[in-house]
């Protein structure tokens, strides 16, 4: 559910979603989107509203490294995109017991 909501979020902002749940041996990326010359590699974290920690707190240094490695793998498969700018977002999706899920996008959540 979280990945679909994140993809819809990027589309509403004029992005083209290139991949969802892209996997390599090195790691995975939940959503890959493009807006102009910017490639966006997004990690989506979905949590129950009752969870004590913020969803983004689950993106550890090891997880960030795996996302970066997966992004490098994606660019090896798509060399035509290698000259684009890149950013790494974390999209938090909080699901309440009742009502509509809330989405918070942390742009440039981490760098290479």
PDB file of C-alpha atoms in Angstrom:
ATOM      1  CA  UNK A   1       0.000   0.000   0.000  1.00  0.00           C
ATOM      2  CA  UNK A   2       2.755   2.463   0.929  1.00  0.00           C
ATOM      3  CA  UNK A   3       4.571   2.115  -2.394  1.00  0.00           C
ATOM      4  CA  UNK A   4       1.363   2.742  -4.357  1.00  0.00           C
ATOM      5  CA  UNK A   5       0.634   5.863  -2.309  1.00  0.00           C
ATOM      6  CA  UNK A   6       4.189   7.111  -2.805  1.00  0.00           C
ATOM      7  CA  UNK A   7       4.006   6.533  -6.571  1.00  0.00           C
ATOM      8  CA  UNK A   8       0.720   8.460  -6.726  1.00  0.00           C
ATOM      9  CA  UNK A   9       2.333  11.264  -4.683  1.00  0.00           C
ATOM     10  CA  UNK A  10       5.179  11.610  -7.183  1.00  0.00           C
ATOM     11  CA  UNK A  11       2.811  11.487 -10.167  1.00  0.00           C
ATOM     12  CA  UNK A  12       0.721  14.311  -8.668  1.00  0.00           C
ATOM     13  CA  UNK A  13       3.914  16.366  -8.532  1.00  0.00           C
ATOM     14  CA  UNK A  14       4.620  15.885 -12.215  1.00  0.00           C
ATOM     15  CA  UNK A  15       7.050  12.986 -11.943  1.00  0.00           C
ATOM     16  CA  UNK A  16       7.134   9.942 -14.146  1.00  0.00           C
ATOM     17  CA  UNK A  17       7.396   6.724 -12.144  1.00  0.00           C
ATOM     18  CA  UNK A  18      10.041   4.573 -13.835  1.00  0.00           C
ATOM     19  CA  UNK A  19      10.103   1.550 -11.513  1.00  0.00           C
ATOM     20  CA  UNK A  20       8.495   0.198  -8.385  1.00  0.00           C
ATOM     21  CA  UNK A  21      10.147  -2.405  -6.155  1.00  0.00           C
ATOM     22  CA  UNK A  22      13.369  -2.454  -8.176  1.00  0.00           C
ATOM     23  CA  UNK A  23      15.646  -5.210  -6.853  1.00  0.00           C
ATOM     24  CA  UNK A  24      19.260  -6.158  -7.351  1.00  0.00           C
ATOM     25  CA  UNK A  25      21.532  -8.514  -5.423  1.00  0.00           C
ATOM     26  CA  UNK A  26      22.862  -5.460  -3.619  1.00  0.00           C
ATOM     27  CA  UNK A  27      19.569  -3.943  -2.473  1.00  0.00           C
ATOM     28  CA  UNK A  28      16.193  -2.633  -3.477  1.00  0.00           C
ATOM     29  CA  UNK A  29      14.451   0.650  -4.137  1.00  0.00           C
ATOM     30  CA  UNK A  30      10.734   1.041  -3.535  1.00  0.00           C
ATOM     31  CA  UNK A  31      10.049   3.800  -6.086  1.00  0.00           C
ATOM     32  CA  UNK A  32      12.210   5.288  -8.828  1.00  0.00           C
ATOM     33  CA  UNK A  33      10.799   8.436 -10.389  1.00  0.00           C
ATOM     34  CA  UNK A  34      12.007  11.145 -12.736  1.00  0.00           C
ATOM     35  CA  UNK A  35      11.149  14.812 -13.049  1.00  0.00           C
ATOM     36  CA  UNK A  36      13.106  16.585 -15.735  1.00  0.00           C
ATOM     37  CA  UNK A  37      16.777  15.824 -15.179  1.00  0.00           C
ATOM     38  CA  UNK A  38      16.241  14.653 -11.575  1.00  0.00           C
ATOM     39  CA  UNK A  39      16.109  10.960 -10.695  1.00  0.00           C
ATOM     40  CA  UNK A  40      14.404  10.225  -7.400  1.00  0.00           C
ATOM     41  CA  UNK A  41      15.174   7.027  -5.515  1.00  0.00           C
ATOM     42  CA  UNK A  42      12.599   6.664  -2.752  1.00  0.00           C
ATOM     43  CA  UNK A  43      12.499   4.379   0.246  1.00  0.00           C
ATOM     44  CA  UNK A  44       8.941   3.986   1.532  1.00  0.00           C
ATOM     45  CA  UNK A  45       8.310   3.204   5.183  1.00  0.00           C
ATOM     46  CA  UNK A  46       4.765   2.391   6.240  1.00  0.00           C
ATOM     47  CA  UNK A  47       3.823   2.245   9.896  1.00  0.00           C
ATOM     48  CA  UNK A  48       0.768   1.902  12.066  1.00  0.00           C
ATOM     49  CA  UNK A  49      -0.201   5.158  13.757  1.00  0.00           C
ATOM     50  CA  UNK A  50       0.352   3.515  17.152  1.00  0.00           C
ATOM     51  CA  UNK A  51       4.043   2.792  16.424  1.00  0.00           C
ATOM     52  CA  UNK A  52       6.361   4.645  18.776  1.00  0.00           C
ATOM     53  CA  UNK A  53       9.090   5.408  16.221  1.00  0.00           C
ATOM     54  CA  UNK A  54       8.813   7.582  13.161  1.00  0.00           C
ATOM     55  CA  UNK A  55       8.879   5.521   9.953  1.00  0.00           C
ATOM     56  CA  UNK A  56      12.030   7.253   8.658  1.00  0.00           C
ATOM     57  CA  UNK A  57      13.944   6.076  11.733  1.00  0.00           C
ATOM     58  CA  UNK A  58      13.895   2.587  10.216  1.00  0.00           C
ATOM     59  CA  UNK A  59      16.215   3.748   7.412  1.00  0.00           C
ATOM     60  CA  UNK A  60      19.528   2.830   9.002  1.00  0.00           C
ATOM     61  CA  UNK A  61      23.006   3.554   7.647  1.00  0.00           C
ATOM     62  CA  UNK A  62      23.190  -0.018   6.347  1.00  0.00           C
ATOM     63  CA  UNK A  63      19.819   0.389   4.590  1.00  0.00           C
ATOM     64  CA  UNK A  64      20.988   3.680   3.029  1.00  0.00           C
ATOM     65  CA  UNK A  65      24.117   1.951   1.684  1.00  0.00           C
ATOM     66  CA  UNK A  66      21.985  -0.799   0.130  1.00  0.00           C
ATOM     67  CA  UNK A  67      19.707   1.798  -1.495  1.00  0.00           C
ATOM     68  CA  UNK A  68      22.719   3.624  -2.949  1.00  0.00           C
ATOM     69  CA  UNK A  69      24.142   0.340  -4.273  1.00  0.00           C
ATOM     70  CA  UNK A  70      20.779  -0.506  -5.840  1.00  0.00           C
ATOM     71  CA  UNK A  71      20.662   2.968  -7.425  1.00  0.00           C
ATOM     72  CA  UNK A  72      24.107   2.375  -8.912  1.00  0.00           C
ATOM     73  CA  UNK A  73      22.863  -0.957 -10.252  1.00  0.00           C
ATOM     74  CA  UNK A  74      19.847   0.761 -11.797  1.00  0.00           C
ATOM     75  CA  UNK A  75      22.096   3.291 -13.529  1.00  0.00           C
ATOM     76  CA  UNK A  76      24.275   0.480 -14.911  1.00  0.00           C
ATOM     77  CA  UNK A  77      21.139  -0.963 -16.519  1.00  0.00           C
ATOM     78  CA  UNK A  78      20.052   2.482 -17.752  1.00  0.00           C
ATOM     79  CA  UNK A  79      23.239   4.330 -18.771  1.00  0.00           C
ATOM     80  CA  UNK A  80      21.151   6.920 -20.628  1.00  0.00           C
ATOM     81  CA  UNK A  81      20.081   8.239 -17.198  1.00  0.00           C
ATOM     82  CA  UNK A  82      23.560   8.331 -15.659  1.00  0.00           C
ATOM     83  CA  UNK A  83      24.062  12.060 -16.301  1.00  0.00           C
ATOM     84  CA  UNK A  84      20.897  13.033 -14.409  1.00  0.00           C
ATOM     85  CA  UNK A  85      20.947  14.562 -10.967  1.00  0.00           C
ATOM     86  CA  UNK A  86      19.935  12.165  -8.195  1.00  0.00           C
ATOM     87  CA  UNK A  87      18.204  12.489  -4.893  1.00  0.00           C
ATOM     88  CA  UNK A  88      17.294   9.994  -2.208  1.00  0.00           C
ATOM     89  CA  UNK A  89      13.937  10.506  -0.506  1.00  0.00           C
ATOM     90  CA  UNK A  90      12.276   8.744   2.381  1.00  0.00           C
ATOM     91  CA  UNK A  91       8.500   8.611   2.152  1.00  0.00           C
ATOM     92  CA  UNK A  92       6.752   8.025   5.457  1.00  0.00           C
ATOM     93  CA  UNK A  93       3.251   6.577   5.298  1.00  0.00           C
ATOM     94  CA  UNK A  94       1.379   6.523   8.589  1.00  0.00           C
ATOM     95  CA  UNK A  95      -1.771   4.428   8.667  1.00  0.00           C
ATOM     96  CA  UNK A  96      -4.392   5.358  11.276  1.00  0.00           C
ATOM     97  CA  UNK A  97      -6.864   2.820  12.615  1.00  0.00           C
ATOM     98  CA  UNK A  98      -9.648   4.777  10.947  1.00  0.00           C
ATOM     99  CA  UNK A  99      -9.393   7.291   8.169  1.00  0.00           C
ATOM    100  CA  UNK A 100      -6.940   8.131   5.455  1.00  0.00           C
ATOM    101  CA  UNK A 101      -3.219   7.294   5.541  1.00  0.00           C
ATOM    102  CA  UNK A 102      -0.891  10.290   5.907  1.00  0.00           C
ATOM    103  CA  UNK A 103       2.151  10.687   3.699  1.00  0.00           C
ATOM    104  CA  UNK A 104       5.253  12.735   4.485  1.00  0.00           C
ATOM    105  CA  UNK A 105       8.042  12.959   1.915  1.00  0.00           C
ATOM    106  CA  UNK A 106      11.506  13.807   3.212  1.00  0.00           C
ATOM    107  CA  UNK A 107      13.334  15.012   0.118  1.00  0.00           C
ATOM    108  CA  UNK A 108      17.110  14.568   0.046  1.00  0.00           C
ATOM    109  CA  UNK A 109      16.836  12.473   3.203  1.00  0.00           C
ATOM    110  CA  UNK A 110      20.403  11.300   2.656  1.00  0.00           C
ATOM    111  CA  UNK A 111      23.219  11.675   0.143  1.00  0.00           C
ATOM    112  CA  UNK A 112      25.772   9.402  -1.480  1.00  0.00           C
TER     113      UNK A 112
END
